[in-house]
Amino acid sequence: MAREPSVLNSSDADRADDDFPDSGSNDGLLHRRSYLKLAGSTTVAAALGSQTVGADEQEYEVIEANGQTIDIGDGETFENKLIDVSNGNSITIYPYGSSNVTIRNIGIKGVYRGEGFIISCADPDPSGENVIENVYIADGATKEGESFVHGPGAVFLHKDNEGHWDIRNCNVQGYPNNGWYFSNTASGGSVRFESCYGKNNGVTTYRVGGADDKIVDCVAYNDDTDYGQGYGGYSETNGRPVWVWEPGGVEIIDSHFAAGPYPSALVVDRGNGATMRGGAYSGNAQGSLEEIDVGSDPVLEPPEGVPTSAEEAAGGGRSSAPSSGEDESEESDEKEAQLENLLLFDGSDEDVSRYEFVVDGEIEKSDANGATLDDGDAIEDGTAHGVVADWKDAFRFSGSLEELTVDGPATVYCNDEKIDPSDYGEELPHTLEVDGSGTPTSFEITVDGTVELAGDADPGDEVTAISGSTVQSSVTDGTQTFDFSGTLTDVSFTDGEAMVSLDGERIDISEYGDQSLLPHALVIDGTDAEGPSSYSFEVDGRVVQSGYREATIDDEDVIDDGAVRGAVAGWLDAYWFDGDIQSLTIIGDASADIQYNARDQ
């Protein structure tokens, strides 16, 4: 049953903490990955509505946020849902006033720009046992549309709770109004967090209060002063990993926390304090904390079983069950020993960086040092390429690093030492040749890196434009040669024909995009917009991505049979098309520029 979003009934949620000044600004980091990445199996039709998608382990339903509240009744299970919030709308999962509920395999997709908390719960039954497991709420949130002083939060427990909540294998990042707001256990009930992960949440990640509360094998840390992926304006006084409220008595076992820019990793306000056994933390502990065998060098990687993407969570890709035992651990250790090197790409919020590297051994993606695991990064035959902005990508590999190119401001580390990409192979390692057949032929080439004329080549007046990642040119009898980085994404012809070779081998151009130059251009301009914008449009003809007007080429934008869906946040997306535009929707401040017969202008 769906109804209007609820208003939290706890005065704590509305209260401004004295040491957390509110700010209305929204000029923090733009987390490009959160806006752009869409499920590979989720088509435009799925994202715009609701459908069932096949996952590796289980099927899941795709739900589009539209301000609805999803009630969960006594004994009910809500599971295997991918909830798309990239359109800016709110949604509330509402197991309020219900007992013995289960929320399992839920992925929240996109930066949340709605209001309130995504999950809002309370069990009035003291004997109630509730479970929240394998949940991903880690694409971050902005302060837009806030209904509370700190902006939206991830999960809230109301004051009238009396039941117990088991929360395990969950991932919450970048939410300004608490990750897990469970200090209302001070009024009744209890919570046990187990194998959960939180990062850069405003106010706190784990907010607990009851004497029966426990935090076991969990991780939380901060490495950014602008907590939340996509909002800004908060001071360094935000973001405690753990905050214990009165009456206290909370147990923290084998967990790891880092304060980062905030002065304290753990804050214990009043009452009976807290006890920490095992694990480690860096930064201060404020208040009454008893420490037993606690270290100072925390391990900040996600615990085993924590989902690292919305699709993975929705499909049940990470099990909340315990590890299968020593054999699995030994196999993982053996694999890591074989891939003895670690290559880390540390992105920048200044601009997107595209990278490619080649090794003479094996490559495997890694989440080491806080890196994200991203389906958009491609690995094949000792070569890997991807995109990074204000996040990190990491890879383990064997053998030696043969070639490395980086287009953009990202910093690269190999085995924790900063390296210069120019020391590894050529800056533009690939060569593309277009060999004319004797008749005039016009063509366009697009790559997802940088393209330039090769060497001292001088094709004269035949070359019409070389701009960043796109070449528009023509050839008759000779051969035009271009050097580029990244991958070849499109080869298109207006008329005539020519033989095209990539790195010395002839290619089938039918495998590289639409084969005729489309006449019209659509540009979605987010360069001057305040905050990110999502868009969708549909044409009754053909449509391809374009580098027109120095727009970016993003593998993450989805094109499906004339329907397109994507997002911009400080950059341009452009498309060539023929036919007519049937519909166009933009959510946000981005503008659209439609130019018919743009190639003639």
JSON list of N, CA and C in Angstrom, two decimals, residues 146-189:
[
{"chain": "A", "resi": 146, "resn": "GLU", "atom": "N", "xyz": [15.42, 19.04, 1.97]},
{"chain": "A", "resi": 146, "resn": "GLU", "atom": "CA", "xyz": [15.52, 18.53, 3.33]},
{"chain": "A", "resi": 146, "resn": "GLU", "atom": "C", "xyz": [14.29, 18.90, 4.17]},
{"chain": "A", "resi": 147, "resn": "SER", "atom": "N", "xyz": [13.86, 17.99, 5.01]},
{"chain": "A", "resi": 147, "resn": "SER", "atom": "CA", "xyz": [12.78, 18.27, 5.95]},
{"chain": "A", "resi": 147, "resn": "SER", "atom": "C", "xyz": [13.29, 18.26, 7.38]},
{"chain": "A", "resi": 148, "resn": "PHE", "atom": "N", "xyz": [14.58, 17.95, 7.57]},
{"chain": "A", "resi": 148, "resn": "PHE", "atom": "CA", "xyz": [15.18, 17.97, 8.89]},
{"chain": "A", "resi": 148, "resn": "PHE", "atom": "C", "xyz": [16.46, 18.80, 8.82]},
{"chain": "A", "resi": 149, "resn": "VAL", "atom": "N", "xyz": [16.96, 19.16, 9.98]},
{"chain": "A", "resi": 149, "resn": "VAL", "atom": "CA", "xyz": [18.02, 20.15, 10.03]},
{"chain": "A", "resi": 149, "resn": "VAL", "atom": "C", "xyz": [19.28, 19.72, 9.28]},
{"chain": "A", "resi": 150, "resn": "HIS", "atom": "N", "xyz": [19.58, 18.40, 9.26]},
{"chain": "A", "resi": 150, "resn": "HIS", "atom": "CA", "xyz": [20.81, 17.95, 8.62]},
{"chain": "A", "resi": 150, "resn": "HIS", "atom": "C", "xyz": [20.59, 17.41, 7.21]},
{"chain": "A", "resi": 151, "resn": "GLY", "atom": "N", "xyz": [19.36, 17.40, 6.72]},
{"chain": "A", "resi": 151, "resn": "GLY", "atom": "CA", "xyz": [19.10, 16.79, 5.43]},
{"chain": "A", "resi": 151, "resn": "GLY", "atom": "C", "xyz": [18.62, 15.36, 5.58]},
{"chain": "A", "resi": 152, "resn": "PRO", "atom": "N", "xyz": [18.59, 14.59, 4.49]},
{"chain": "A", "resi": 152, "resn": "PRO", "atom": "CA", "xyz": [18.06, 13.22, 4.55]},
{"chain": "A", "resi": 152, "resn": "PRO", "atom": "C", "xyz": [19.01, 12.26, 5.27]},
{"chain": "A", "resi": 153, "resn": "GLY", "atom": "N", "xyz": [18.43, 11.20, 5.82]},
{"chain": "A", "resi": 153, "resn": "GLY", "atom": "CA", "xyz": [19.21, 10.15, 6.46]},
{"chain": "A", "resi": 153, "resn": "GLY", "atom": "C", "xyz": [18.87, 8.80, 5.87]},
{"chain": "A", "resi": 154, "resn": "ALA", "atom": "N", "xyz": [19.59, 7.77, 6.31]},
{"chain": "A", "resi": 154, "resn": "ALA", "atom": "CA", "xyz": [19.38, 6.44, 5.74]},
{"chain": "A", "resi": 154, "resn": "ALA", "atom": "C", "xyz": [18.30, 5.66, 6.50]},
{"chain": "A", "resi": 155, "resn": "VAL", "atom": "N", "xyz": [18.54, 5.36, 7.79]},
{"chain": "A", "resi": 155, "resn": "VAL", "atom": "CA", "xyz": [17.60, 4.52, 8.54]},
{"chain": "A", "resi": 155, "resn": "VAL", "atom": "C", "xyz": [17.34, 5.14, 9.91]},
{"chain": "A", "resi": 156, "resn": "PHE", "atom": "N", "xyz": [16.06, 5.23, 10.28]},
{"chain": "A", "resi": 156, "resn": "PHE", "atom": "CA", "xyz": [15.65, 5.87, 11.54]},
{"chain": "A", "resi": 156, "resn": "PHE", "atom": "C", "xyz": [14.78, 4.92, 12.36]},
{"chain": "A", "resi": 157, "resn": "LEU", "atom": "N", "xyz": [15.04, 4.88, 13.66]},
{"chain": "A", "resi": 157, "resn": "LEU", "atom": "CA", "xyz": [14.22, 4.12, 14.61]},
{"chain": "A", "resi": 157, "resn": "LEU", "atom": "C", "xyz": [13.45, 5.09, 15.49]},
{"chain": "A", "resi": 158, "resn": "HIS", "atom": "N", "xyz": [12.12, 4.94, 15.51]},
{"chain": "A", "resi": 158, "resn": "HIS", "atom": "CA", "xyz": [11.29, 5.86, 16.28]},
{"chain": "A", "resi": 158, "resn": "HIS", "atom": "C", "xyz": [11.39, 5.58, 17.78]},
{"chain": "A", "resi": 159, "resn": "LYS", "atom": "N", "xyz": [10.94, 6.57, 18.57]},
{"chain": "A", "resi": 159, "resn": "LYS", "atom": "CA", "xyz": [11.03, 6.48, 20.02]},
{"chain": "A", "resi": 159, "resn": "LYS", "atom": "C", "xyz": [10.14, 5.40, 20.61]},
{"chain": "A", "resi": 160, "resn": "ASP", "atom": "N", "xyz": [9.02, 5.08, 19.96]},
{"chain": "A", "resi": 160, "resn": "ASP", "atom": "CA", "xyz": [8.10, 4.12, 20.55]},
{"chain": "A", "resi": 160, "resn": "ASP", "atom": "C", "xyz": [8.46, 2.68, 20.19]},
{"chain": "A", "resi": 161, "resn": "ASN", "atom": "N", "xyz": [9.69, 2.45, 19.81]},
{"chain": "A", "resi": 161, "resn": "ASN", "atom": "CA", "xyz": [10.14, 1.08, 19.55]},
{"chain": "A", "resi": 161, "resn": "ASN", "atom": "C", "xyz": [10.34, 0.31, 20.86]},
{"chain": "A", "resi": 162, "resn": "GLU", "atom": "N", "xyz": [9.97, -0.97, 20.84]},
{"chain": "A", "resi": 162, "resn": "GLU", "atom": "CA", "xyz": [10.22, -1.85, 21.98]},
{"chain": "A", "resi": 162, "resn": "GLU", "atom": "C", "xyz": [10.89, -3.15, 21.55]},
{"chain": "A", "resi": 163, "resn": "GLY", "atom": "N", "xyz": [10.93, -3.44, 20.26]},
{"chain": "A", "resi": 163, "resn": "GLY", "atom": "CA", "xyz": [11.45, -4.71, 19.79]},
{"chain": "A", "resi": 163, "resn": "GLY", "atom": "C", "xyz": [12.95, -4.67, 19.52]},
{"chain": "A", "resi": 164, "resn": "HIS", "atom": "N", "xyz": [13.48, -5.82, 19.09]},
{"chain": "A", "resi": 164, "resn": "HIS", "atom": "CA", "xyz": [14.90, -5.97, 18.79]},
{"chain": "A", "resi": 164, "resn": "HIS", "atom": "C", "xyz": [15.11, -5.96, 17.28]},
{"chain": "A", "resi": 165, "resn": "TRP", "atom": "N", "xyz": [16.23, -5.37, 16.84]},
{"chain": "A", "resi": 165, "resn": "TRP", "atom": "CA", "xyz": [16.58, -5.28, 15.42]},
{"chain": "A", "resi": 165, "resn": "TRP", "atom": "C", "xyz": [17.98, -5.86, 15.20]},
{"chain": "A", "resi": 166, "resn": "ASP", "atom": "N", "xyz": [18.07, -6.87, 14.34]},
{"chain": "A", "resi": 166, "resn": "ASP", "atom": "CA", "xyz": [19.36, -7.39, 13.88]},
{"chain": "A", "resi": 166, "resn": "ASP", "atom": "C", "xyz": [19.67, -6.78, 12.52]},
{"chain": "A", "resi": 167, "resn": "ILE", "atom": "N", "xyz": [20.79, -6.07, 12.44]},
{"chain": "A", "resi": 167, "resn": "ILE", "atom": "CA", "xyz": [21.18, -5.38, 11.21]},
{"chain": "A", "resi": 167, "resn": "ILE", "atom": "C", "xyz": [22.54, -5.91, 10.79]},
{"chain": "A", "resi": 168, "resn": "ARG", "atom": "N", "xyz": [22.60, -6.54, 9.63]},
{"chain": "A", "resi": 168, "resn": "ARG", "atom": "CA", "xyz": [23.87, -7.16, 9.23]},
{"chain": "A", "resi": 168, "resn": "ARG", "atom": "C", "xyz": [24.10, -7.02, 7.73]},
{"chain": "A", "resi": 169, "resn": "ASN", "atom": "N", "xyz": [25.39, -6.98, 7.41]},
{"chain": "A", "resi": 169, "resn": "ASN", "atom": "CA", "xyz": [25.82, -6.90, 6.01]},
{"chain": "A", "resi": 169, "resn": "ASN", "atom": "C", "xyz": [25.15, -5.76, 5.26]},
{"chain": "A", "resi": 170, "resn": "CYS", "atom": "N", "xyz": [25.26, -4.56, 5.83]},
{"chain": "A", "resi": 170, "resn": "CYS", "atom": "CA", "xyz": [24.67, -3.38, 5.20]},
{"chain": "A", "resi": 170, "resn": "CYS", "atom": "C", "xyz": [25.76, -2.34, 4.92]},
{"chain": "A", "resi": 171, "resn": "ASN", "atom": "N", "xyz": [25.52, -1.52, 3.91]},
{"chain": "A", "resi": 171, "resn": "ASN", "atom": "CA", "xyz": [26.49, -0.53, 3.44]},
{"chain": "A", "resi": 171, "resn": "ASN", "atom": "C", "xyz": [25.78, 0.82, 3.33]},
{"chain": "A", "resi": 172, "resn": "VAL", "atom": "N", "xyz": [26.17, 1.79, 4.18]},
{"chain": "A", "resi": 172, "resn": "VAL", "atom": "CA", "xyz": [25.55, 3.11, 4.18]},
{"chain": "A", "resi": 172, "resn": "VAL", "atom": "C", "xyz": [26.64, 4.17, 4.08]},
{"chain": "A", "resi": 173, "resn": "GLN", "atom": "N", "xyz": [26.56, 5.04, 3.07]},
{"chain": "A", "resi": 173, "resn": "GLN", "atom": "CA", "xyz": [27.59, 6.06, 2.88]},
{"chain": "A", "resi": 173, "resn": "GLN", "atom": "C", "xyz": [26.96, 7.37, 2.42]},
{"chain": "A", "resi": 174, "resn": "GLY", "atom": "N", "xyz": [27.54, 8.48, 2.90]},
{"chain": "A", "resi": 174, "resn": "GLY", "atom": "CA", "xyz": [27.24, 9.79, 2.35]},
{"chain": "A", "resi": 174, "resn": "GLY", "atom": "C", "xyz": [25.88, 10.35, 2.70]},
{"chain": "A", "resi": 175, "resn": "TYR", "atom": "N", "xyz": [25.31, 10.01, 3.86]},
{"chain": "A", "resi": 175, "resn": "TYR", "atom": "CA", "xyz": [24.00, 10.55, 4.26]},
{"chain": "A", "resi": 175, "resn": "TYR", "atom": "C", "xyz": [24.19, 11.59, 5.36]},
{"chain": "A", "resi": 176, "resn": "PRO", "atom": "N", "xyz": [23.72, 12.83, 5.15]},
{"chain": "A", "resi": 176, "resn": "PRO", "atom": "CA", "xyz": [24.02, 13.92, 6.09]},
{"chain": "A", "resi": 176, "resn": "PRO", "atom": "C", "xyz": [23.33, 13.80, 7.44]},
{"chain": "A", "resi": 177, "resn": "ASN", "atom": "N", "xyz": [22.12, 13.24, 7.50]},
{"chain": "A", "resi": 177, "resn": "ASN", "atom": "CA", "xyz": [21.40, 13.14, 8.77]},
{"chain": "A", "resi": 177, "resn": "ASN", "atom": "C", "xyz": [21.48, 11.73, 9.31]},
{"chain": "A", "resi": 178, "resn": "ASN", "atom": "N", "xyz": [22.66, 11.27, 9.67]},
{"chain": "A", "resi": 178, "resn": "ASN", "atom": "CA", "xyz": [22.92, 9.97, 10.26]},
{"chain": "A", "resi": 178, "resn": "ASN", "atom": "C", "xyz": [22.80, 8.83, 9.25]},
{"chain": "A", "resi": 179, "resn": "GLY", "atom": "N", "xyz": [23.68, 7.86, 9.40]},
{"chain": "A", "resi": 179, "resn": "GLY", "atom": "CA", "xyz": [23.54, 6.61, 8.67]},
{"chain": "A", "resi": 179, "resn": "GLY", "atom": "C", "xyz": [22.49, 5.74, 9.32]},
{"chain": "A", "resi": 180, "resn": "TRP", "atom": "N", "xyz": [22.75, 5.34, 10.57]},
{"chain": "A", "resi": 180, "resn": "TRP", "atom": "CA", "xyz": [21.82, 4.52, 11.36]},
{"chain": "A", "resi": 180, "resn": "TRP", "atom": "C", "xyz": [21.46, 5.30, 12.62]},
{"chain": "A", "resi": 181, "resn": "TYR", "atom": "N", "xyz": [20.27, 5.89, 12.65]},
{"chain": "A", "resi": 181, "resn": "TYR", "atom": "CA", "xyz": [19.81, 6.70, 13.79]},
{"chain": "A", "resi": 181, "resn": "TYR", "atom": "C", "xyz": [19.02, 5.77, 14.72]},
{"chain": "A", "resi": 182, "resn": "PHE", "atom": "N", "xyz": [19.73, 5.08, 15.63]},
{"chain": "A", "resi": 182, "resn": "PHE", "atom": "CA", "xyz": [19.10, 4.10, 16.49]},
{"chain": "A", "resi": 182, "resn": "PHE", "atom": "C", "xyz": [19.29, 4.43, 17.98]},
{"chain": "A", "resi": 183, "resn": "SER", "atom": "N", "xyz": [19.59, 5.69, 18.30]},
{"chain": "A", "resi": 183, "resn": "SER", "atom": "CA", "xyz": [19.75, 6.04, 19.71]},
{"chain": "A", "resi": 183, "resn": "SER", "atom": "C", "xyz": [18.44, 5.99, 20.47]},
{"chain": "A", "resi": 184, "resn": "ASN", "atom": "N", "xyz": [17.30, 5.87, 19.79]},
{"chain": "A", "resi": 184, "resn": "ASN", "atom": "CA", "xyz": [16.03, 5.75, 20.47]},
{"chain": "A", "resi": 184, "resn": "ASN", "atom": "C", "xyz": [15.84, 4.40, 21.14]},
{"chain": "A", "resi": 185, "resn": "THR", "atom": "N", "xyz": [16.81, 3.49, 21.01]},
{"chain": "A", "resi": 185, "resn": "THR", "atom": "CA", "xyz": [16.78, 2.29, 21.84]},
{"chain": "A", "resi": 185, "resn": "THR", "atom": "C", "xyz": [16.96, 2.66, 23.31]},
{"chain": "A", "resi": 186, "resn": "ALA", "atom": "N", "xyz": [17.40, 3.89, 23.57]},
{"chain": "A", "resi": 186, "resn": "ALA", "atom": "CA", "xyz": [17.46, 4.36, 24.96]},
{"chain": "A", "resi": 186, "resn": "ALA", "atom": "C", "xyz": [16.07, 4.36, 25.59]},
{"chain": "A", "resi": 187, "resn": "SER", "atom": "N", "xyz": [15.02, 4.47, 24.75]},
{"chain": "A", "resi": 187, "resn": "SER", "atom": "CA", "xyz": [13.65, 4.48, 25.25]},
{"chain": "A", "resi": 187, "resn": "SER", "atom": "C", "xyz": [13.03, 3.09, 25.28]},
{"chain": "A", "resi": 188, "resn": "GLY", "atom": "N", "xyz": [13.61, 2.13, 24.55]},
{"chain": "A", "resi": 188, "resn": "GLY", "atom": "CA", "xyz": [13.07, 0.79, 24.52]},
{"chain": "A", "resi": 188, "resn": "GLY", "atom": "C", "xyz": [13.59, -0.01, 23.37]},
{"chain": "A", "resi": 189, "resn": "GLY", "atom": "N", "xyz": [13.66, -1.34, 23.54]},
{"chain": "A", "resi": 189, "resn": "GLY", "atom": "CA", "xyz": [14.16, -2.21, 22.49]},
{"chain": "A", "resi": 189, "resn": "GLY", "atom": "C", "xyz": [15.67, -2.22, 22.43]}
]
